[in-house]
Backbone as ProteinMPNN parsed JSONL, in Angstrom:
{"seq_chain_A": "MIEGDVGRRERRKRATRAALSEAALRLCAERGVANVTAEQIAEEAGVALRTFFNYFLCKEEAVVAGNSVIVEAIVSAFRERPEPEPVLVALRAAVLDVVDEEELRFRAEHLRALHGDPALLPHQLKAFAAHERALAAAVSERTGLQDGDLYPSLVASCVLSALRVAIQRWLSEPGPLSALIDAVVAQLDAGLGAPLDRPRA", "coords_chain_A": {"N_chain_A": [[98.795, 98.191, 128.185], [95.425, 99.144, 128.533], [92.8, 98.236, 130.907], [90.344, 97.93, 129.643], [90.935, 97.185, 127.085], [92.244, 94.74, 127.497], [90.08, 93.274, 128.493], [88.384, 93.157, 126.155], [90.04, 91.811, 124.372], [90.303, 89.343, 125.647], [87.526, 88.516, 125.483], [87.312, 88.219, 122.78], [89.073, 86.097, 122.301], [87.83, 84.032, 123.77], [85.434, 83.889, 122.324], [86.383, 82.94, 119.867], [87.538, 80.505, 120.546], [85.251, 79.192, 121.341], [83.736, 79.147, 118.91], [85.407, 77.527, 117.401], [85.323, 75.068, 118.821], [82.505, 74.555, 118.668], [82.26, 74.203, 115.919], [83.899, 71.993, 115.608], [82.568, 70.061, 116.932], [80.116, 69.89, 115.682], [80.827, 69.114, 113.025], [82.133, 66.7, 113.446], [80.194, 65.158, 114.624], [78.514, 64.977, 112.486], [80.011, 63.687, 110.481], [81.735, 61.824, 111.562], [84.476, 61.342, 113.729], [86.917, 60.427, 112.614], [86.72, 61.306, 110.05], [87.132, 63.976, 109.86], [89.143, 66.868, 109.598], [91.628, 69.048, 111.054], [91.956, 71.249, 109.491], [89.516, 71.392, 108.202], [87.783, 72.054, 110.314], [88.882, 74.517, 111.107], [88.292, 76.099, 108.731], [85.5, 75.899, 108.772], [84.941, 77.398, 111.016], [85.854, 79.795, 110.259], [88.51, 80.708, 110.499], [92.126, 80.867, 110.396], [94.22, 77.999, 109.974], [96.477, 77.895, 111.631], [95.412, 79.329, 113.774], [93.65, 77.59, 114.775], [95.453, 75.766, 116.033], [96.522, 77.413, 117.848], [94.695, 77.223, 119.954], [94.017, 74.587, 120.397], [95.35, 71.234, 120.627], [94.611, 69.146, 119.057], [91.905, 67.73, 117.004], [90.216, 66.227, 118.572], [90.44, 67.252, 121.166], [89.275, 69.746, 120.713], [86.597, 69.114, 120.292], [85.623, 68.342, 122.815], [85.912, 70.541, 124.166], [83.953, 72.478, 124.576], [82.328, 71.77, 126.781], [84.217, 72.283, 128.798], [84.37, 75.047, 128.669], [81.862, 75.815, 129.637], [81.981, 74.744, 132.29], [84.074, 76.227, 133.323], [82.957, 78.744, 133.331], [80.93, 78.311, 135.266], [82.398, 77.88, 137.505], [83.672, 80.325, 137.743], [81.402, 82.001, 138.136], [80.56, 80.919, 140.53], [82.605, 81.625, 142.262], [82.146, 84.254, 142.506], [79.776, 84.473, 143.96], [77.982, 85.624, 146.906], [79.874, 85.574, 150.038], [78.577, 84.653, 152.444], [76.681, 82.696, 151.522], [75.718, 79.295, 151.648], [77.708, 76.47, 150.441], [76.417, 74.658, 148.501], [74.184, 76.143, 147.935], [75.288, 78.41, 146.704], [76.565, 77.164, 144.512], [74.36, 76.04, 143.095], [73.058, 78.445, 142.322], [75.081, 79.521, 140.715], [75.193, 77.693, 138.589], [72.705, 77.911, 137.476], [72.856, 80.611, 136.655], [74.66, 80.433, 134.582], [74.081, 78.305, 132.719], [72.86, 77.803, 129.489], [70.131, 76.711, 127.95], [69.529, 76.171, 125.302], [72.129, 76.105, 124.048], [73.22, 74.088, 125.586], [71.607, 71.918, 124.903], [72.234, 71.669, 122.157], [74.954, 70.821, 122.375], [74.814, 68.421, 123.932], [73.157, 66.781, 122.356], [74.719, 66.432, 120.057], [76.999, 65.354, 121.108], [75.964, 63.027, 122.009], [75.643, 61.632, 119.579], [78.287, 61.057, 119.191], [78.873, 59.217, 121.061], [80.748, 56.733, 122.662], [82.862, 56.794, 120.859], [86.091, 55.826, 120.489], [88.268, 57.503, 120.091], [87.658, 59.844, 121.321], [87.388, 59.34, 124.061], [89.706, 59.355, 125.991], [90.254, 62.126, 125.98], [87.878, 63.147, 126.949], [87.863, 62.054, 129.527], [90.203, 63.211, 130.585], [89.388, 65.957, 130.412], [87.197, 65.941, 132.197], [88.474, 65.324, 134.606], [89.991, 67.597, 134.898], [87.939, 69.537, 135.166], [86.779, 68.744, 137.654], [89.05, 69.268, 139.354], [89.272, 72.039, 139.027], [86.853, 72.992, 140.142], [86.896, 71.964, 142.689], [89.101, 73.389, 143.693], [87.983, 75.948, 143.829], [86.036, 75.513, 145.644], [87.509, 74.963, 147.86], [88.814, 77.463, 148.333], [86.652, 78.948, 149.117], [85.822, 77.751, 151.434], [88.058, 77.718, 153.052], [89.579, 75.436, 153.172], [92.06, 73.019, 152.329], [93.327, 72.099, 148.998], [93.748, 69.325, 148.818], [92.05, 68.326, 150.662], [89.173, 66.304, 151.811], [86.5, 67.22, 151.596], [86.196, 69.459, 149.588], [86.915, 68.066, 147.211], [85.019, 65.955, 147.197], [82.646, 67.447, 147.003], [82.912, 68.688, 144.515], [83.107, 66.439, 142.709], [80.568, 65.264, 143.227], [78.732, 67.235, 142.647], [79.196, 67.846, 139.881], [78.644, 65.319, 138.834], [76.014, 65.198, 139.567], [74.858, 67.236, 138.068], [75.297, 66.267, 135.567], [73.453, 64.029, 135.6], [71.071, 65.43, 135.81], [70.966, 66.799, 133.387], [70.955, 64.714, 131.565], [68.38, 63.634, 132.302], [66.744, 65.686, 131.608], [67.033, 65.859, 128.866], [65.504, 63.67, 128.046], [63.056, 63.86, 129.142], [60.127, 65.938, 129.303], [60.116, 69.382, 130.401], [61.427, 72.046, 132.566], [64.888, 72.649, 132.743], [65.906, 73.868, 135.023], [64.305, 73.13, 137.144], [65.063, 70.401, 137.534], [67.695, 70.718, 138.166], [67.301, 71.99, 140.613], [66.255, 69.914, 141.978], [68.26, 67.876, 142.073], [70.257, 69.195, 143.544], [68.902, 69.66, 145.911], [68.635, 67.038, 146.705], [71.315, 66.293, 147.131], [72.001, 68.075, 149.176], [70.318, 67.107, 151.22], [71.5, 64.677, 151.586], [72.378, 61.272, 150.744], [71.091, 59.245, 151.935], [68.491, 58.601, 151.97], [65.829, 58.727, 149.41], [64.468, 61.768, 148.095], [62.465, 62.042, 146.227], [59.333, 60.621, 145.297], [58.534, 57.083, 145.026], [58.063, 55.693, 141.717], [54.916, 54.836, 140.252]], "CA_chain_A": [[97.487, 98.084, 127.746], [94.446, 99.379, 129.525], [91.964, 97.154, 131.36], [89.204, 97.593, 128.76], [91.509, 96.459, 125.9], [92.442, 93.352, 127.864], [88.845, 92.576, 128.47], [88.007, 92.968, 124.876], [90.859, 90.762, 123.892], [89.859, 88.065, 126.198], [86.291, 88.09, 124.995], [87.462, 87.701, 121.419], [89.709, 84.859, 122.394], [86.802, 83.17, 124.222], [84.588, 83.67, 121.182], [87.16, 82.202, 118.825], [87.618, 79.146, 121.135], [83.931, 78.571, 121.282], [83.415, 78.895, 117.534], [86.155, 76.33, 116.927], [84.763, 73.995, 119.492], [81.219, 74.231, 118.032], [82.509, 73.613, 114.5], [84.548, 70.706, 115.661], [81.486, 69.116, 117.444], [79.077, 69.744, 114.608], [81.319, 68.338, 111.867], [82.418, 65.282, 113.93], [78.947, 64.527, 114.781], [77.877, 64.759, 111.108], [80.851, 62.863, 109.547], [82.6, 61.041, 112.403], [85.709, 62.054, 114.146], [88.02, 60.067, 111.681], [86.578, 61.836, 108.765], [87.204, 65.403, 109.908], [90.431, 67.297, 109.776], [91.696, 70.335, 111.715], [91.754, 72.237, 108.437], [88.062, 71.71, 107.992], [87.274, 72.728, 111.449], [89.207, 75.934, 111.024], [87.502, 76.666, 107.673], [84.097, 76.046, 109.188], [84.896, 78.496, 112.06], [86.311, 81.069, 109.588], [89.809, 81.204, 111.023], [93.241, 80.173, 109.798], [94.666, 76.744, 110.56], [97.411, 78.148, 112.771], [94.653, 79.897, 114.843], [93.123, 76.436, 115.473], [96.502, 75.164, 116.927], [96.79, 78.204, 119.085], [93.756, 76.927, 121.016], [93.854, 73.122, 120.571], [96.433, 70.447, 120.14], [94.067, 68.21, 118.149], [90.427, 67.93, 116.812], [89.434, 65.62, 119.728], [90.391, 68.251, 122.284], [88.293, 70.789, 120.336], [85.234, 68.553, 120.382], [85.131, 68.3, 124.164], [86.313, 71.784, 124.854], [82.701, 73.279, 124.897], [82.018, 71.446, 128.219], [85.106, 73.034, 129.593], [83.918, 76.477, 128.748], [80.627, 75.822, 130.536], [82.372, 74.47, 133.704], [84.901, 77.384, 133.699], [81.988, 79.815, 133.602], [80.237, 77.968, 136.496], [83.404, 78.052, 138.576], [83.815, 81.795, 137.832], [80.181, 82.495, 138.757], [80.506, 80.417, 141.942], [83.553, 82.438, 142.999], [81.611, 85.673, 142.623], [78.656, 84.436, 144.791], [78.218, 86.232, 148.226], [80.466, 84.548, 150.902], [77.672, 83.944, 153.478], [75.844, 81.619, 150.987], [76.239, 77.867, 151.793], [78.37, 76.051, 149.217], [75.521, 74.162, 147.543], [73.326, 77.228, 147.399], [76.066, 79.219, 145.715], [76.735, 76.3, 143.296], [73.048, 76.035, 142.385], [72.897, 79.725, 141.707], [76.117, 79.655, 139.614], [74.877, 76.856, 137.478], [71.48, 78.604, 136.843], [73.254, 81.744, 135.977], [75.505, 80.206, 133.448], [73.621, 77.347, 131.718], [72.035, 78.126, 128.388], [69.443, 75.501, 127.525], [69.67, 75.903, 123.857], [73.407, 75.712, 123.747], [73.457, 72.783, 126.205], [70.907, 70.777, 124.091], [73.16, 71.402, 121.037], [76.129, 70.092, 122.72], [74.398, 67.177, 124.419], [72.654, 65.948, 121.294], [75.791, 66.135, 119.163], [77.885, 64.378, 121.786], [75.375, 61.723, 121.986], [75.96, 61.008, 118.354], [79.619, 60.569, 119.189], [79.01, 58.399, 122.185], [81.502, 55.531, 122.442], [84.0, 56.893, 119.95], [87.235, 55.55, 121.325], [89.195, 58.62, 119.904], [87.277, 60.92, 122.226], [87.327, 58.96, 125.538], [90.781, 59.943, 126.813], [90.091, 63.565, 126.038], [86.755, 63.393, 127.879], [88.322, 61.798, 130.856], [91.143, 64.299, 130.94], [88.623, 67.176, 130.6], [86.337, 65.825, 133.397], [89.293, 65.405, 135.771], [90.356, 69.025, 134.998], [86.697, 70.177, 135.741], [86.722, 68.425, 139.072], [90.151, 69.965, 140.02], [88.944, 73.492, 139.055], [85.749, 73.246, 141.006], [87.417, 71.647, 143.998], [89.934, 74.517, 144.102], [87.121, 77.053, 144.149], [85.373, 75.19, 146.929], [88.633, 75.115, 148.896], [88.973, 78.834, 148.551], [85.468, 79.377, 149.726], [85.73, 77.107, 152.868], [89.293, 77.835, 153.75], [90.225, 74.156, 153.27], [93.174, 72.768, 151.377], [92.891, 71.429, 147.822], [93.685, 67.885, 148.995], [91.016, 67.776, 151.673], [88.123, 65.474, 151.28], [85.266, 67.99, 151.325], [86.22, 70.074, 148.185], [86.935, 66.935, 146.09], [83.77, 65.243, 147.148], [81.626, 68.309, 146.506], [83.163, 68.807, 143.094], [82.66, 65.283, 142.073], [79.071, 64.992, 143.414], [77.931, 68.334, 141.899], [79.318, 67.636, 138.419], [77.875, 64.132, 138.466], [74.581, 65.424, 139.644], [74.524, 67.949, 136.939], [75.19, 65.312, 134.339], [72.229, 63.301, 135.737], [70.0, 66.398, 135.555], [70.899, 67.019, 131.996], [70.494, 63.473, 130.85], [66.925, 63.439, 132.486], [66.108, 66.784, 130.904], [66.982, 65.504, 127.41], [64.632, 62.549, 127.698], [61.76, 64.143, 129.625], [59.716, 67.409, 129.135], [60.199, 70.157, 131.638], [62.561, 72.974, 132.608], [66.183, 72.125, 133.382], [66.087, 74.479, 136.298], [63.612, 72.187, 138.171], [65.837, 69.191, 137.723], [68.922, 71.227, 138.985], [66.943, 72.221, 141.995], [66.0, 68.569, 142.547], [69.525, 67.201, 142.365], [70.928, 69.988, 144.518], [68.205, 69.372, 147.119], [69.033, 65.674, 147.186], [72.751, 66.27, 147.667], [71.936, 68.831, 150.433], [69.699, 66.239, 152.201], [72.267, 63.463, 151.712], [71.947, 60.211, 149.948], [70.671, 58.132, 152.829], [67.059, 58.259, 151.563], [65.363, 59.548, 148.316], [63.502, 62.773, 148.299], [61.396, 61.926, 145.273], [58.517, 59.476, 145.564], [58.613, 56.004, 144.044], [57.123, 55.772, 140.591], [53.868, 53.866, 140.161]], "C_chain_A": [[96.441, 98.324, 128.842], [93.522, 98.238, 129.788], [90.953, 96.785, 130.268], [89.707, 96.85, 127.557], [91.751, 94.976, 126.262], [91.123, 92.557, 127.912], [88.254, 92.288, 127.108], [88.735, 91.817, 124.165], [90.486, 89.415, 124.394], [88.468, 87.561, 125.779], [86.414, 87.498, 123.58], [88.067, 86.333, 121.463], [88.626, 83.708, 122.871], [85.79, 82.834, 123.114], [85.188, 82.743, 120.079], [87.169, 80.716, 119.281], [86.24, 78.446, 121.017], [83.45, 78.289, 119.862], [84.146, 77.691, 117.038], [85.624, 75.111, 117.546], [83.334, 73.605, 118.95], [81.366, 73.649, 116.669], [83.014, 72.269, 114.647], [83.432, 69.663, 116.042], [80.532, 68.81, 116.371], [79.632, 68.803, 113.42], [81.585, 66.914, 112.277], [81.185, 64.524, 114.074], [78.279, 64.115, 113.5], [78.709, 63.626, 110.369], [81.683, 61.743, 110.3], [83.952, 61.575, 112.548], [86.794, 61.687, 113.201], [87.937, 60.741, 110.465], [86.57, 63.363, 108.707], [88.625, 65.826, 110.239], [90.409, 68.673, 110.532], [91.473, 71.463, 110.737], [90.321, 72.565, 108.229], [87.351, 72.387, 109.032], [87.587, 74.254, 111.418], [88.482, 76.668, 109.878], [86.085, 76.887, 108.064], [83.968, 77.163, 110.218], [85.326, 79.871, 111.466], [87.613, 81.598, 110.143], [90.878, 80.442, 110.277], [93.584, 78.957, 110.581], [95.555, 76.994, 111.758], [96.587, 78.657, 113.969], [94.057, 78.655, 115.599], [94.187, 75.87, 116.48], [96.913, 76.127, 117.993], [95.844, 77.938, 120.195], [93.714, 75.46, 121.373], [95.061, 72.369, 120.004], [95.807, 69.433, 119.079], [92.576, 68.421, 118.077], [89.663, 67.319, 118.044], [89.33, 66.582, 120.935], [89.416, 69.298, 122.01], [86.918, 70.331, 120.491], [84.784, 68.661, 121.836], [85.243, 69.623, 124.891], [85.029, 72.643, 125.311], [82.248, 73.004, 126.388], [82.915, 72.143, 129.189], [84.773, 74.487, 129.791], [82.785, 76.691, 129.758], [81.111, 75.656, 132.027], [83.186, 75.676, 134.206], [83.986, 78.526, 134.085], [81.25, 79.497, 134.952], [81.206, 78.26, 137.655], [83.591, 79.559, 138.767], [82.619, 82.431, 138.55], [80.126, 82.071, 140.251], [81.393, 81.254, 142.77], [82.957, 83.859, 143.346], [80.282, 85.726, 143.545], [78.989, 85.086, 146.231], [78.792, 85.162, 149.229], [79.549, 83.939, 151.927], [76.849, 82.698, 152.845], [76.588, 80.238, 151.245], [76.827, 77.435, 150.349], [77.334, 75.511, 148.079], [74.467, 75.176, 147.058], [74.024, 78.051, 146.409], [76.248, 78.395, 144.471], [75.45, 76.312, 142.425], [72.818, 77.421, 141.645], [73.905, 79.977, 140.503], [75.732, 78.922, 138.362], [73.634, 77.489, 136.744], [71.867, 79.834, 136.091], [73.969, 81.521, 134.647], [74.785, 79.326, 132.305], [72.583, 77.945, 130.822], [71.357, 76.963, 127.845], [69.617, 75.23, 126.137], [71.113, 75.41, 123.465], [73.733, 74.306, 124.342], [72.801, 71.586, 125.355], [71.732, 70.557, 122.855], [74.235, 70.551, 121.339], [75.775, 68.642, 123.108], [74.085, 66.264, 123.24], [73.756, 65.582, 120.288], [76.702, 65.175, 119.781], [77.289, 63.059, 121.87], [75.557, 60.955, 120.72], [77.401, 60.495, 118.288], [79.881, 59.635, 120.29], [79.697, 57.12, 121.92], [82.551, 55.603, 121.501], [85.268, 56.757, 120.782], [88.31, 56.692, 121.244], [88.928, 59.7, 120.923], [87.473, 60.636, 123.726], [88.472, 59.507, 126.391], [90.713, 61.396, 126.932], [88.933, 63.894, 126.996], [87.096, 63.143, 129.255], [89.231, 62.795, 131.427], [90.392, 65.647, 131.274], [87.865, 67.078, 131.942], [87.155, 65.92, 134.705], [89.691, 66.888, 135.986], [89.16, 69.857, 135.632], [86.634, 69.997, 137.205], [87.818, 69.219, 139.82], [89.811, 71.454, 140.193], [87.886, 73.761, 140.061], [86.151, 72.982, 142.47], [88.218, 72.801, 144.509], [89.152, 75.672, 144.568], [86.365, 76.758, 145.461], [86.298, 75.302, 148.033], [88.744, 76.507, 149.362], [87.831, 79.337, 149.392], [85.373, 78.95, 151.198], [86.968, 77.26, 153.613], [90.027, 76.443, 153.939], [91.303, 74.08, 152.279], [92.662, 71.946, 150.185], [92.78, 69.823, 147.967], [92.77, 67.35, 149.981], [89.894, 67.096, 150.98], [86.894, 66.34, 150.789], [85.198, 68.647, 149.927], [86.194, 69.107, 147.117], [85.609, 66.359, 145.94], [82.611, 66.146, 146.627], [81.698, 68.485, 145.042], [82.723, 67.683, 142.281], [81.174, 64.997, 142.109], [78.337, 66.045, 142.524], [78.049, 68.127, 140.401], [78.629, 66.41, 137.981], [76.37, 64.405, 138.525], [74.102, 66.372, 138.491], [74.391, 67.113, 135.635], [73.851, 64.562, 134.396], [71.044, 64.2, 135.349], [69.778, 66.66, 134.011], [70.423, 65.853, 131.18], [68.884, 63.249, 130.99], [66.192, 64.503, 131.714], [66.04, 66.488, 129.423], [65.982, 64.535, 127.064], [63.233, 62.835, 128.281], [61.346, 65.656, 129.49], [59.871, 68.12, 130.467], [61.492, 71.003, 131.642], [63.767, 72.287, 133.243], [66.402, 72.616, 134.812], [65.486, 73.712, 137.399], [64.421, 71.037, 138.542], [67.183, 69.58, 138.49], [68.464, 71.354, 140.38], [66.748, 70.842, 142.662], [67.289, 67.884, 142.97], [70.241, 67.889, 143.508], [70.269, 69.671, 145.922], [68.567, 67.987, 147.603], [70.456, 65.604, 147.693], [72.711, 67.04, 149.005], [71.362, 67.922, 151.486], [70.566, 65.025, 152.5], [71.699, 62.325, 150.919], [71.424, 58.977, 150.699], [69.29, 57.636, 152.456], [66.707, 59.149, 150.392], [64.377, 60.609, 148.737], [62.309, 62.599, 147.392], [60.595, 60.682, 145.606], [58.764, 58.367, 144.581], [57.553, 56.087, 142.967], [56.141, 54.603, 140.655], [54.323, 52.8, 139.11]], "O_chain_A": [[96.551, 97.781, 129.941], [93.446, 97.324, 128.968], [90.703, 95.617, 129.974], [89.015, 95.975, 127.037], [91.502, 94.081, 125.455], [91.027, 91.41, 127.476], [87.656, 91.226, 126.931], [88.138, 90.991, 123.475], [90.371, 88.456, 123.632], [88.235, 86.354, 125.72], [85.786, 86.504, 123.216], [87.621, 85.455, 120.724], [88.626, 82.593, 122.347], [85.349, 81.694, 122.971], [84.508, 81.903, 119.491], [86.853, 79.811, 118.508], [86.133, 77.278, 120.643], [82.805, 77.265, 119.638], [83.567, 76.885, 116.309], [85.468, 74.121, 116.831], [83.039, 72.418, 118.808], [80.67, 72.701, 116.305], [82.614, 71.397, 113.875], [83.4, 68.549, 115.519], [80.161, 67.659, 116.141], [78.964, 67.883, 112.949], [81.287, 65.994, 111.515], [81.11, 63.357, 113.69], [77.596, 63.095, 113.408], [78.135, 62.745, 109.729], [82.242, 60.849, 109.666], [84.521, 62.179, 111.639], [87.619, 62.561, 112.936], [88.949, 60.828, 109.769], [86.116, 63.98, 107.743], [89.263, 65.201, 111.086], [89.379, 69.34, 110.636], [90.891, 72.494, 111.073], [89.906, 73.716, 108.099], [86.446, 73.186, 108.791], [86.735, 75.11, 111.655], [88.086, 77.815, 110.083], [85.5, 77.923, 107.748], [82.927, 77.818, 110.262], [85.178, 80.923, 112.088], [87.8, 82.811, 110.246], [90.575, 79.465, 109.592], [93.264, 78.883, 111.767], [95.39, 76.356, 112.797], [97.012, 78.443, 115.104], [93.963, 78.639, 116.827], [93.854, 75.544, 117.62], [97.579, 75.741, 118.954], [96.109, 78.366, 121.318], [93.413, 75.105, 122.513], [95.698, 72.804, 119.044], [96.574, 68.931, 118.257], [91.994, 69.138, 118.891], [88.63, 67.833, 118.472], [88.299, 66.692, 121.599], [88.744, 69.757, 122.934], [86.067, 71.158, 120.821], [83.639, 69.046, 122.076], [84.771, 69.814, 126.012], [85.079, 73.394, 126.284], [81.849, 73.919, 127.109], [82.485, 72.555, 130.266], [84.872, 75.059, 130.876], [82.788, 77.606, 130.581], [80.653, 76.393, 132.901], [83.028, 76.105, 135.349], [84.232, 79.206, 135.081], [80.988, 80.436, 135.703], [80.811, 78.837, 138.668], [83.661, 80.009, 139.911], [82.779, 83.269, 139.437], [79.675, 82.838, 141.101], [81.026, 81.598, 143.894], [83.283, 84.486, 144.354], [79.764, 86.8, 143.852], [80.141, 85.069, 146.664], [78.306, 84.033, 149.286], [79.731, 82.768, 152.262], [76.41, 81.807, 153.573], [77.799, 80.077, 151.09], [76.471, 77.969, 149.298], [77.422, 75.888, 146.91], [73.942, 75.082, 145.948], [73.462, 78.385, 145.366], [76.077, 78.954, 143.387], [75.479, 76.557, 141.219], [72.428, 77.459, 140.478], [73.562, 80.56, 139.474], [75.898, 79.409, 137.244], [73.6, 77.555, 135.515], [71.318, 80.117, 135.026], [73.878, 82.331, 133.724], [74.906, 79.619, 131.115], [71.581, 78.507, 131.266], [72.07, 76.168, 127.232], [69.852, 74.076, 125.781], [71.284, 74.468, 122.69], [74.4, 73.48, 123.72], [73.361, 70.507, 125.165], [71.952, 69.406, 122.478], [74.464, 69.579, 120.619], [76.424, 67.718, 122.617], [74.625, 65.166, 123.109], [73.708, 64.492, 119.719], [77.17, 64.251, 119.116], [77.986, 62.046, 121.815], [75.623, 59.726, 120.757], [77.728, 59.634, 117.471], [81.036, 59.253, 120.482], [79.281, 56.415, 121.001], [83.187, 54.576, 121.263], [85.472, 57.539, 121.71], [89.13, 56.85, 122.148], [89.848, 60.398, 121.351], [87.69, 61.541, 124.531], [88.205, 60.085, 127.445], [91.112, 61.91, 127.977], [89.031, 64.844, 127.773], [86.695, 63.904, 130.136], [89.1, 63.205, 132.581], [90.709, 66.341, 132.24], [87.887, 68.021, 132.732], [86.708, 66.454, 135.72], [89.722, 67.366, 137.12], [89.361, 70.723, 136.483], [86.457, 70.961, 137.95], [87.511, 69.803, 140.859], [89.999, 72.054, 141.251], [88.019, 74.728, 140.81], [85.761, 73.728, 143.368], [88.049, 73.186, 145.666], [89.514, 76.337, 145.539], [86.102, 77.654, 146.262], [85.892, 75.723, 149.117], [88.772, 76.785, 150.56], [88.059, 80.11, 150.322], [84.908, 79.694, 152.061], [86.965, 76.944, 154.803], [90.949, 76.318, 154.746], [91.465, 74.98, 151.456], [91.697, 71.193, 150.315], [91.931, 69.151, 147.382], [92.658, 66.141, 150.18], [89.664, 67.25, 149.781], [86.376, 66.146, 149.689], [84.249, 68.413, 149.178], [85.475, 69.31, 146.139], [85.064, 66.237, 144.843], [81.723, 65.678, 145.914], [80.674, 68.442, 144.359], [82.045, 67.865, 141.269], [80.596, 64.539, 141.123], [77.433, 65.709, 141.759], [77.039, 68.233, 139.705], [78.064, 66.381, 136.888], [75.583, 63.941, 137.699], [72.969, 66.228, 138.031], [73.502, 67.284, 134.801], [73.169, 64.455, 133.377], [70.132, 63.768, 134.645], [68.67, 66.724, 133.478], [69.621, 65.976, 130.254], [68.194, 62.802, 130.074], [65.102, 64.242, 131.205], [65.054, 66.847, 128.779], [65.568, 64.489, 125.906], [62.293, 62.114, 127.945], [62.21, 66.529, 129.569], [59.766, 67.506, 131.53], [62.452, 70.765, 130.909], [63.647, 71.465, 134.152], [66.969, 71.934, 135.666], [66.056, 73.623, 138.487], [64.503, 70.681, 139.718], [67.678, 68.827, 139.329], [69.146, 70.882, 141.29], [67.078, 70.683, 143.837], [67.398, 67.375, 144.086], [70.791, 67.208, 144.373], [70.951, 69.456, 146.924], [68.785, 67.786, 148.798], [70.726, 64.87, 148.644], [73.405, 66.61, 149.926], [71.873, 67.941, 152.606], [70.404, 64.397, 153.546], [70.568, 62.439, 150.447], [71.337, 57.867, 150.173], [68.955, 56.46, 152.595], [67.225, 60.264, 150.334], [63.55, 60.391, 149.622], [61.207, 62.991, 147.774], [61.163, 59.744, 146.166], [59.152, 58.618, 143.44], [56.398, 56.455, 143.181], [56.507, 53.503, 141.069], [53.593, 51.846, 138.843]]}, "name": "protein", "num_of_chains": 1, "seq": "MIEGDVGRRERRKRATRAALSEAALRLCAERGVANVTAEQIAEEAGVALRTFFNYFLCKEEAVVAGNSVIVEAIVSAFRERPEPEPVLVALRAAVLDVVDEEELRFRAEHLRALHGDPALLPHQLKAFAAHERALAAAVSERTGLQDGDLYPSLVASCVLSALRVAIQRWLSEPGPLSALIDAVVAQLDAGLGAPLDRPRA"}
């Protein structure tokens, strides 16, 4: 198979995975996780049930998969940044290249409706741990460190947590997400010994 065919097949697979995840998130937010079946998700996405199970083991995994797609894209963009760029500069650029505000708002608002659902919690924790490992591995490659070293793990954990803080603030306050991403990256770069922002009156 030539390279172009492989690329097209991978794009189709990513599109199918994204469609299933979006359908799962939308239906579960509307009806509750317990009231949605894999069959309904597959029908909503316009694919066969067997196709659903080619991508996901269960509906809960499909619900949280959209965040994994975003993080995978960030990691991929980070790996493609020029080598001379400092780690945080490259990560900031990767996040801004990947994040789609409309898609992100859709996911965040629907996940908010599912907040606290005990059926999702283990899948969310598993996904977040996988996100940290993937980003830490990319940081290790860039810096020449080992996966088990402190710096890659700390960067991955801090950056993903900072991104979550920026998104939560963006959802509740007017303004561009890019400005908040700049702010959290700047604070990480300066360290947490003192705040960069001014105290609120």
